[in-house]
Short mmCIF file of C-alpha atoms in Angstrom, two decimals:
data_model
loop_
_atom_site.label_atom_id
_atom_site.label_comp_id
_atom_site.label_asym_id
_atom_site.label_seq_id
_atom_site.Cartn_x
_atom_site.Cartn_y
_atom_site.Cartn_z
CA UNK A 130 6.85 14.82 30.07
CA UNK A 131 8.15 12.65 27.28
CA UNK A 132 7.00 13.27 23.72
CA UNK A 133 4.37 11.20 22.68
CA UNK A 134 4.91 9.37 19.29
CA UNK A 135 2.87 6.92 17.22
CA UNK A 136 3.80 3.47 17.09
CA UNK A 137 2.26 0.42 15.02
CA UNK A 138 1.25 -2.14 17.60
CA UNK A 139 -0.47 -4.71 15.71
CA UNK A 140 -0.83 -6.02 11.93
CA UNK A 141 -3.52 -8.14 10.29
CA UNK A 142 -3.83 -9.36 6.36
CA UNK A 143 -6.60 -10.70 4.08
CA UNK A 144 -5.51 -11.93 0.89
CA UNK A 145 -7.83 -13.72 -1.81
CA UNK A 146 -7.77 -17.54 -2.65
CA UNK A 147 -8.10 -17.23 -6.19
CA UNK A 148 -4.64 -17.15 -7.77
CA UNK A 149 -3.92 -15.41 -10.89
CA UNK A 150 -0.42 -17.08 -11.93
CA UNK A 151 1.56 -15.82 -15.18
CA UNK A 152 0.62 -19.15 -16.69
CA UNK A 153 -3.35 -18.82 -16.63
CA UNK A 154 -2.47 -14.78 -18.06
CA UNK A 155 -0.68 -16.32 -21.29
CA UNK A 156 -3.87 -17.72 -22.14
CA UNK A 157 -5.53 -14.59 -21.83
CA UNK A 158 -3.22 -11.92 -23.12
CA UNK A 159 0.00 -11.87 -25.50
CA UNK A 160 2.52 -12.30 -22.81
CA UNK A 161 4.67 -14.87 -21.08
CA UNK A 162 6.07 -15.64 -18.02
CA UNK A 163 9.59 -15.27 -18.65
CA UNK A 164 8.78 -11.29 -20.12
CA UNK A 165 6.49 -10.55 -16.91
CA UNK A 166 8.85 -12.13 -14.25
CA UNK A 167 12.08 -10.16 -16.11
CA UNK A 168 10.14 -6.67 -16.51
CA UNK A 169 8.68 -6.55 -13.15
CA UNK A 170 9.24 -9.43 -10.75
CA UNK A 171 5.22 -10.86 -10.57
CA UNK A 172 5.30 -14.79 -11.12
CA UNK A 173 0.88 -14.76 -9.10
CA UNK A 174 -1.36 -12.03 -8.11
CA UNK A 175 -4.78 -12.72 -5.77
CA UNK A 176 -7.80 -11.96 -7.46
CA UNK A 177 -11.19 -11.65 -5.32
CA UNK A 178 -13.88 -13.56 -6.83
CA UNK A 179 -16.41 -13.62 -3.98
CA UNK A 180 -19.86 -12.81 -5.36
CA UNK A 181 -20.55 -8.94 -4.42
CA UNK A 182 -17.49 -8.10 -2.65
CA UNK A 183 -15.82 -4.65 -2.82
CA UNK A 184 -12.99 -3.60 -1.06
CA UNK A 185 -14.86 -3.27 2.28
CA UNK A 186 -14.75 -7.44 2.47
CA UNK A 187 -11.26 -7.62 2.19
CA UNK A 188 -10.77 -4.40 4.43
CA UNK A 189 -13.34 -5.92 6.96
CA UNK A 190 -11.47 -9.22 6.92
CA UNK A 191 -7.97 -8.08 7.38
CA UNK A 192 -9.99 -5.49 10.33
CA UNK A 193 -10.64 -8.97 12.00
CA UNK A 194 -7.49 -10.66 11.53
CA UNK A 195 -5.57 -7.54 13.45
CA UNK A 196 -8.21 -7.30 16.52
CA UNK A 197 -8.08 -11.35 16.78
CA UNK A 198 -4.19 -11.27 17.06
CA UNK A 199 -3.82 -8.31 19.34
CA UNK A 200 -6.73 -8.97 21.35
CA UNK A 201 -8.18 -5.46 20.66
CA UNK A 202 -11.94 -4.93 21.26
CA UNK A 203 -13.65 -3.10 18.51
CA UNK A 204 -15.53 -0.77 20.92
CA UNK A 205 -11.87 0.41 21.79
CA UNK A 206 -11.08 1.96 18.25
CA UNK A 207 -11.24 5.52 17.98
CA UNK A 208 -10.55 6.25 14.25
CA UNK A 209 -10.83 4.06 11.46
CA UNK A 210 -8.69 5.42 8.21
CA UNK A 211 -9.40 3.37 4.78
CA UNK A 212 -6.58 4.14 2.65
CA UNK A 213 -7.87 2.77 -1.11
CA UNK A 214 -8.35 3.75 -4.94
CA UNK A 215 -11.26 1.43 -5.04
CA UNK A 216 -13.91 2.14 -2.37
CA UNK A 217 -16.98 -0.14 -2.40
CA UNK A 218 -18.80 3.21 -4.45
CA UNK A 219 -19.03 6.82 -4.83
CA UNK A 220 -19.91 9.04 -1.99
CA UNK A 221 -20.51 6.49 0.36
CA UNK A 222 -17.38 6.45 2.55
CA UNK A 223 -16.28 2.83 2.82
CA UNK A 224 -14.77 3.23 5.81
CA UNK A 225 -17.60 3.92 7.67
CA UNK A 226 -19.48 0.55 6.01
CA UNK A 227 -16.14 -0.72 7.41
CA UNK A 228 -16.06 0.44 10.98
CA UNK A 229 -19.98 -0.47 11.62
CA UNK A 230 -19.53 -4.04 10.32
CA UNK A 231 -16.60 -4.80 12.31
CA UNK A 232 -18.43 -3.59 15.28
CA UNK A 233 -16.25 -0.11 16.03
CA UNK A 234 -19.22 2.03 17.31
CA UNK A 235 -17.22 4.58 19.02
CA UNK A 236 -15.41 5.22 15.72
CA UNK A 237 -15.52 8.13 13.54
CA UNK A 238 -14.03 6.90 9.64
CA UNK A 239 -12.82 7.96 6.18
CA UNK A 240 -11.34 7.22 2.88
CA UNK A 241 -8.05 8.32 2.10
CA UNK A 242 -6.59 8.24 -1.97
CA UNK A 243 -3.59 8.97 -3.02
CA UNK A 244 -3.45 5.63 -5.53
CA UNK A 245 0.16 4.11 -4.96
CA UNK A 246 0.75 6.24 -1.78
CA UNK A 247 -2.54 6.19 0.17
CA UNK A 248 -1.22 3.68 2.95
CA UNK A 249 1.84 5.89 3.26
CA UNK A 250 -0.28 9.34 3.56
CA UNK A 251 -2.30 6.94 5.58
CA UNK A 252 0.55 6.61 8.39
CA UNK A 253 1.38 10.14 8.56
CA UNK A 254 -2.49 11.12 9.29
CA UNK A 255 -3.01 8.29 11.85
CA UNK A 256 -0.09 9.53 13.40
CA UNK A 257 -0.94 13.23 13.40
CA UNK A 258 -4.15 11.82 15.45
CA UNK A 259 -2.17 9.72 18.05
CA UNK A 260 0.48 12.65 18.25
CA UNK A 261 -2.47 15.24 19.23
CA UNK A 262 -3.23 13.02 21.93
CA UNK A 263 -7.46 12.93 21.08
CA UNK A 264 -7.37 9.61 20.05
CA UNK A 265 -5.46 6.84 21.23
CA UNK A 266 -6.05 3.38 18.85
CA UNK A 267 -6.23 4.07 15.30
CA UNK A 268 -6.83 1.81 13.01
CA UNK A 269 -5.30 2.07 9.02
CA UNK A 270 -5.89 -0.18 6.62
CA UNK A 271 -4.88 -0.58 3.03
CA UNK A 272 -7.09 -2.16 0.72
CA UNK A 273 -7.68 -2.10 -2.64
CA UNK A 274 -9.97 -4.67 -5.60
CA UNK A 275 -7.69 -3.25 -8.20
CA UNK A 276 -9.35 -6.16 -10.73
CA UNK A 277 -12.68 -4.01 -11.01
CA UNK A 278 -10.95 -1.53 -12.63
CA UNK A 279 -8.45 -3.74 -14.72
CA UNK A 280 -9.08 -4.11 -18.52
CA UNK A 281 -8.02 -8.11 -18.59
CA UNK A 282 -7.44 -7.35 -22.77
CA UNK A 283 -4.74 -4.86 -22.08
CA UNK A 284 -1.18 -6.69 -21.25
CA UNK A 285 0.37 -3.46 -19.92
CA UNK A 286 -2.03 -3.20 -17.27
CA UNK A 287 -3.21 -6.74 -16.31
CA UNK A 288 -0.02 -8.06 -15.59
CA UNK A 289 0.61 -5.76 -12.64
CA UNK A 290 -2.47 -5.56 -10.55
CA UNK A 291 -3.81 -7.77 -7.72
CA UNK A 292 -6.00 -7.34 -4.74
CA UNK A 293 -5.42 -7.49 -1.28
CA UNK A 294 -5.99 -6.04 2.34
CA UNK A 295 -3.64 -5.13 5.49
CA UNK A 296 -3.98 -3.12 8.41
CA UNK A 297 -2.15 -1.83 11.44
CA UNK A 298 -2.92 -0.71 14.57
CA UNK A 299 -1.56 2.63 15.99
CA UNK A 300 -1.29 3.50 19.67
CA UNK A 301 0.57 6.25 21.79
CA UNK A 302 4.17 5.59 22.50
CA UNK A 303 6.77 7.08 25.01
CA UNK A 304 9.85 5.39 24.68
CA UNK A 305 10.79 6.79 21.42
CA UNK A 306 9.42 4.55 19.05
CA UNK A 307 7.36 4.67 16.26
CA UNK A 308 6.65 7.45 13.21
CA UNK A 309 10.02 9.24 13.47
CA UNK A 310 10.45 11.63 10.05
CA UNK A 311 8.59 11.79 7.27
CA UNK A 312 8.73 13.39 3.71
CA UNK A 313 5.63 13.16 1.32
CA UNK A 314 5.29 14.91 -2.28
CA UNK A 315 2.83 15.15 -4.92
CA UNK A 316 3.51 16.44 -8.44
CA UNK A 317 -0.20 17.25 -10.94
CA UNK A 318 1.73 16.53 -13.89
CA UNK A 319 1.15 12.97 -13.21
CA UNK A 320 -2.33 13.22 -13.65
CA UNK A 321 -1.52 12.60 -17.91
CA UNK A 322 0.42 9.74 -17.04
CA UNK A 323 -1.82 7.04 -14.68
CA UNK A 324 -5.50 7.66 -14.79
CA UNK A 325 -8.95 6.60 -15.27
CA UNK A 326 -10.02 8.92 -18.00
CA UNK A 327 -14.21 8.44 -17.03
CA UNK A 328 -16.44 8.07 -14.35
CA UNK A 329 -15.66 11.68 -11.97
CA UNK A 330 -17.09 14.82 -12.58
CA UNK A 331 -14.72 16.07 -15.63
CA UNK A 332 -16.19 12.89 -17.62
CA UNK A 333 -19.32 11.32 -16.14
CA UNK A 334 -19.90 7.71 -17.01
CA UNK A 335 -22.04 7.43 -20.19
CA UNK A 336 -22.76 4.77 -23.03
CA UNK A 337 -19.69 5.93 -25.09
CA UNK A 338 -17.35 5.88 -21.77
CA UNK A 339 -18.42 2.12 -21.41
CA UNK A 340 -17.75 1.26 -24.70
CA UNK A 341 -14.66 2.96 -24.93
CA UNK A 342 -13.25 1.20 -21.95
CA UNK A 343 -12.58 4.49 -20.20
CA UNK A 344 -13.46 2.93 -17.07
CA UNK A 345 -10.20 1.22 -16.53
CA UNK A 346 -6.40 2.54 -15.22
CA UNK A 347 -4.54 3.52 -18.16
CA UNK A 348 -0.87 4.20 -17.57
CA UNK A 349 1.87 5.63 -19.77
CA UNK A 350 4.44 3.19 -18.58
CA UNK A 351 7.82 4.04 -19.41
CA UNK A 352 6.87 7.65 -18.00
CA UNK A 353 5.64 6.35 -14.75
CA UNK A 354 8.67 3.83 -14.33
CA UNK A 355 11.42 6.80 -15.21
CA UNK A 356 9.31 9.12 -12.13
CA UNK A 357 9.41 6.54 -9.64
CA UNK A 358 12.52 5.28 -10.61
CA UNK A 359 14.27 8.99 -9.72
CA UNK A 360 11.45 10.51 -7.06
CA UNK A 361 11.34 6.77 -4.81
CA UNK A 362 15.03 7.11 -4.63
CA UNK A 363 15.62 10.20 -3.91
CA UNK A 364 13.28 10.65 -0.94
CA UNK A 365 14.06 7.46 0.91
CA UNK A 366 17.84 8.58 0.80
CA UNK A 367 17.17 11.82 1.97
CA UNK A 368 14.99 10.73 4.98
CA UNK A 369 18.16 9.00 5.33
CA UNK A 370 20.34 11.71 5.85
CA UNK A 371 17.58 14.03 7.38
CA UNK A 372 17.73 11.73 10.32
CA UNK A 373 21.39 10.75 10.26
CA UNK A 374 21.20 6.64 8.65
CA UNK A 375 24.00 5.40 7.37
CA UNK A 376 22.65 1.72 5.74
CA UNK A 377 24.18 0.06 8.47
CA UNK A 378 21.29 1.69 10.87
CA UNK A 379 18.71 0.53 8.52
CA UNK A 380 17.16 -2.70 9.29
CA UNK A 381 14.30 -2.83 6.66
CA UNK A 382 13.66 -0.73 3.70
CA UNK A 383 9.61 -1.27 3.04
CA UNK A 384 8.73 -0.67 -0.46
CA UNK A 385 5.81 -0.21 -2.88
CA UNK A 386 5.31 -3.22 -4.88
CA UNK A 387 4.95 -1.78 -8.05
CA UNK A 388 8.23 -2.80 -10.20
CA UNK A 389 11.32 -5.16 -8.71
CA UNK A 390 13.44 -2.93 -11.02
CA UNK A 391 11.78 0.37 -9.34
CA UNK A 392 12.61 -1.61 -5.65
CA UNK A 393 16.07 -2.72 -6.13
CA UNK A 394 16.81 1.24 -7.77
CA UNK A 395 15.55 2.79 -4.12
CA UNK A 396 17.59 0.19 -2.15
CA UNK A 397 20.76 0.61 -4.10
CA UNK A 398 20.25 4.15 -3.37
CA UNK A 399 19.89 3.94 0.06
CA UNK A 400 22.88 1.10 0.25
CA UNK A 401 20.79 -1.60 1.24
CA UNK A 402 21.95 -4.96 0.30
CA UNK A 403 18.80 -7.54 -0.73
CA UNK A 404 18.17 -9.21 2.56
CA UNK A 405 17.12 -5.81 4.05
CA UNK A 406 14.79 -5.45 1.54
CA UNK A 407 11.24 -6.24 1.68
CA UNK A 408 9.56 -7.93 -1.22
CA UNK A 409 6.54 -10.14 -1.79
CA UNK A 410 5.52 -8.82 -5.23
CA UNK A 411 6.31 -12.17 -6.51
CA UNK A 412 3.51 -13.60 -4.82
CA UNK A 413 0.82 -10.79 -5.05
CA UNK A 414 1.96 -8.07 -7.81
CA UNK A 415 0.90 -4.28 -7.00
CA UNK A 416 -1.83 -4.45 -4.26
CA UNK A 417 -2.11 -0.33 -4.32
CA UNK A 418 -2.69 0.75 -1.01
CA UNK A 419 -1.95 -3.01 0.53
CA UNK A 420 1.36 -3.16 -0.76
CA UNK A 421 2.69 -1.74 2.33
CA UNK A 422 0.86 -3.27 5.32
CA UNK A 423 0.78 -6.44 3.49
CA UNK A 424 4.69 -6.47 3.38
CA UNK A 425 4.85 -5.75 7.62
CA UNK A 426 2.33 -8.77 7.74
CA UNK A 427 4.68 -11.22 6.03
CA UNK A 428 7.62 -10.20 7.68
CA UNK A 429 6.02 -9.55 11.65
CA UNK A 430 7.84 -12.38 12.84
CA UNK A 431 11.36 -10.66 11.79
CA UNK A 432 10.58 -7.67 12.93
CA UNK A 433 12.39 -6.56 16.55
CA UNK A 434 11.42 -3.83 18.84
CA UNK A 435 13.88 -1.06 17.90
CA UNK A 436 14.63 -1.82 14.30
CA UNK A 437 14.74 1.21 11.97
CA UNK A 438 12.60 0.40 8.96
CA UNK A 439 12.13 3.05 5.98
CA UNK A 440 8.94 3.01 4.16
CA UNK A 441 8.61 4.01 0.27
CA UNK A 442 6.12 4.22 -2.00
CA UNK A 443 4.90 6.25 -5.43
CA UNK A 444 1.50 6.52 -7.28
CA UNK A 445 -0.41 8.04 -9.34
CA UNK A 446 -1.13 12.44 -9.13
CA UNK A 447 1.97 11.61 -9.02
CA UNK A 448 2.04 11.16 -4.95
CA UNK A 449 5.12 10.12 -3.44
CA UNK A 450 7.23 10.05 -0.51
CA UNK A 451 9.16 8.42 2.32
CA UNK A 452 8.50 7.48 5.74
CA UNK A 453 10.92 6.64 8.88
CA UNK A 454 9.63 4.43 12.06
CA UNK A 455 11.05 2.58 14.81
CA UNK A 456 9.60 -0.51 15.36
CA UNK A 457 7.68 -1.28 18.75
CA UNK A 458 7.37 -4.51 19.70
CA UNK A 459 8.47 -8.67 19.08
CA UNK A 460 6.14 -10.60 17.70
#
């Protein structure tokens, strides 16, 4: 018998119309253009305005963009995985809200959160399910409304965040391709460093919290940039040598969009030159747990059945780690 892997099979997007340019944020903050673009790469970031919609619209639409594409039926789903730091509320799994609106009855679902690094833990559970040969479509998706918990007063933050979906589809495979290696880490010291102080059970939302604006990601930047920096690095080099890469077997290196500098630090590690790099944080900023599928979905149509790609990503815990697949398929 030959050894069943996961592969991704199909990708699908949503991605707000409301554009959030540097420009319109130098009338709301003290910042500029020229210091955001320099210090992390963002020029626009999509911001979803729709009228009460949570992450499950964008999730749901991105759903819908993947089965339209691929011609998958919903019924034919067998796990839906929601990979976000925002779900729609507490308690209620989004996932599920997800799976019964898009019309996946034979589905089972759940949230995943590991900020930064949800998609990526995302992969390595969806293929753990394919692997075990249960299930045998599994849908992921990334998705996070990062602006309902961005202070828009607070330049360190505001600059960064946007929101966004992506998914992809992942299906048996027995020629070899798909989730190869992976190596994932999590460190609790980063809990001091990238929070949200209020609102879980160690401080439960309350008049003061409000007030306070304890309701919003604070992050000890330079701390965060010198962890990712060093851990993003280091673990996409040594998946590297783990499974025997030089950088001329790398096709793609698939990044967290947190930081251009943070990016072009992993690639130069791995030595990647820039047009093996994938980057759209120009165009969106740090989508969380989109960052990653949302990259695959811009760059589908230059992706070749075979290709090695490396994924990367970091968050906040701090959660980390590095992910090798083959590619399956021309799109």
């Amino acid at each position: 018998m030959k050894k069943r892997t996961a592969a991704i099979t199909a990708v699908g997007a949503y991605l707000p119309e409301f554009v959030l340019s540097n420009k319109v944020l130098e009338t709301m903050v003290d910042t500029n253009d020229e210091w955001i673009t320099t210090r992390t790469g963002i020029k626009e970031r999509r911001i979803l305005k729709e009228e009460n919609a949570g992450t499950s619209f964008m999730a749901i639409k991105a759903a819908e963009d993947l089965m339209r594409k691929s011609g998958t039926k919903p019924e034919e789903i067998d796990f839906i995985l929601v990979a976000t730091a925002t779900p729609d509320m507490p308690v209620a799994a989004t996932a599920a809200y997800v799976a019964s609106e898009i019309g996946a009855k034979n589905a089972f679902a759940y949230d995943l959160q590991a900020a930064c690094s949800s998609f990526l833990y995302g992969m390595s559970t969806a293929a753990s399910y394919i692997e075990s040969g249960r299930y045998k479509k599994v849908l992921l998706i990334g998705a996070d409304k990062m602006s309902s918990i961005i202070d828009y007063t607070d330049r360190t933050t505001c600059i960064i965040f946007g929101d966004g979906a992506g998914a992809v589809l992942f299906e048996p495979n027995e020629e070899g391709l798909g989730l190869q290696d992976e190596h994932l880490r999590s460190d609790g010291i980063g809990r001091q460093f990238l929070k949200i102080e209020a609102g879980g059970s160690i401080l439960p939302p309350s008049e003061e919290t409000v007030k306070n604006k304890q309701h919003f990601v604070h992050q000890d930047g330079k701390s965060v940039f010198k962890f990712a920096v060093s851990n993003m690095a280091d673990v996409s080099k040594l998946i590297m040598d783990r499974n025997d890469l030089t950088h001329e077997d790398v096709q793609w290196l698939v990044p967290h969009q947190a930081n251009k500098r943070i990016i072009d630090a992993t690639a130069n590690r791995m030595g990647l030159d820039d047009d093996k790099v994938m980057i759209n944080i120009h165009k969106y900023g740090n989508t969380t747990s989109a960052t990653l599928p949302l990259l695959l979905h811009d760059y589908e149509k230059q992706l070749k059945k075979g290709d090695n790609l490396v994924f990367a990503a970091f968050g906040g815990g701090f959660t980390w780690g590095a992910i090798y697949l083959k590619w399956a398929y021309n799109a």
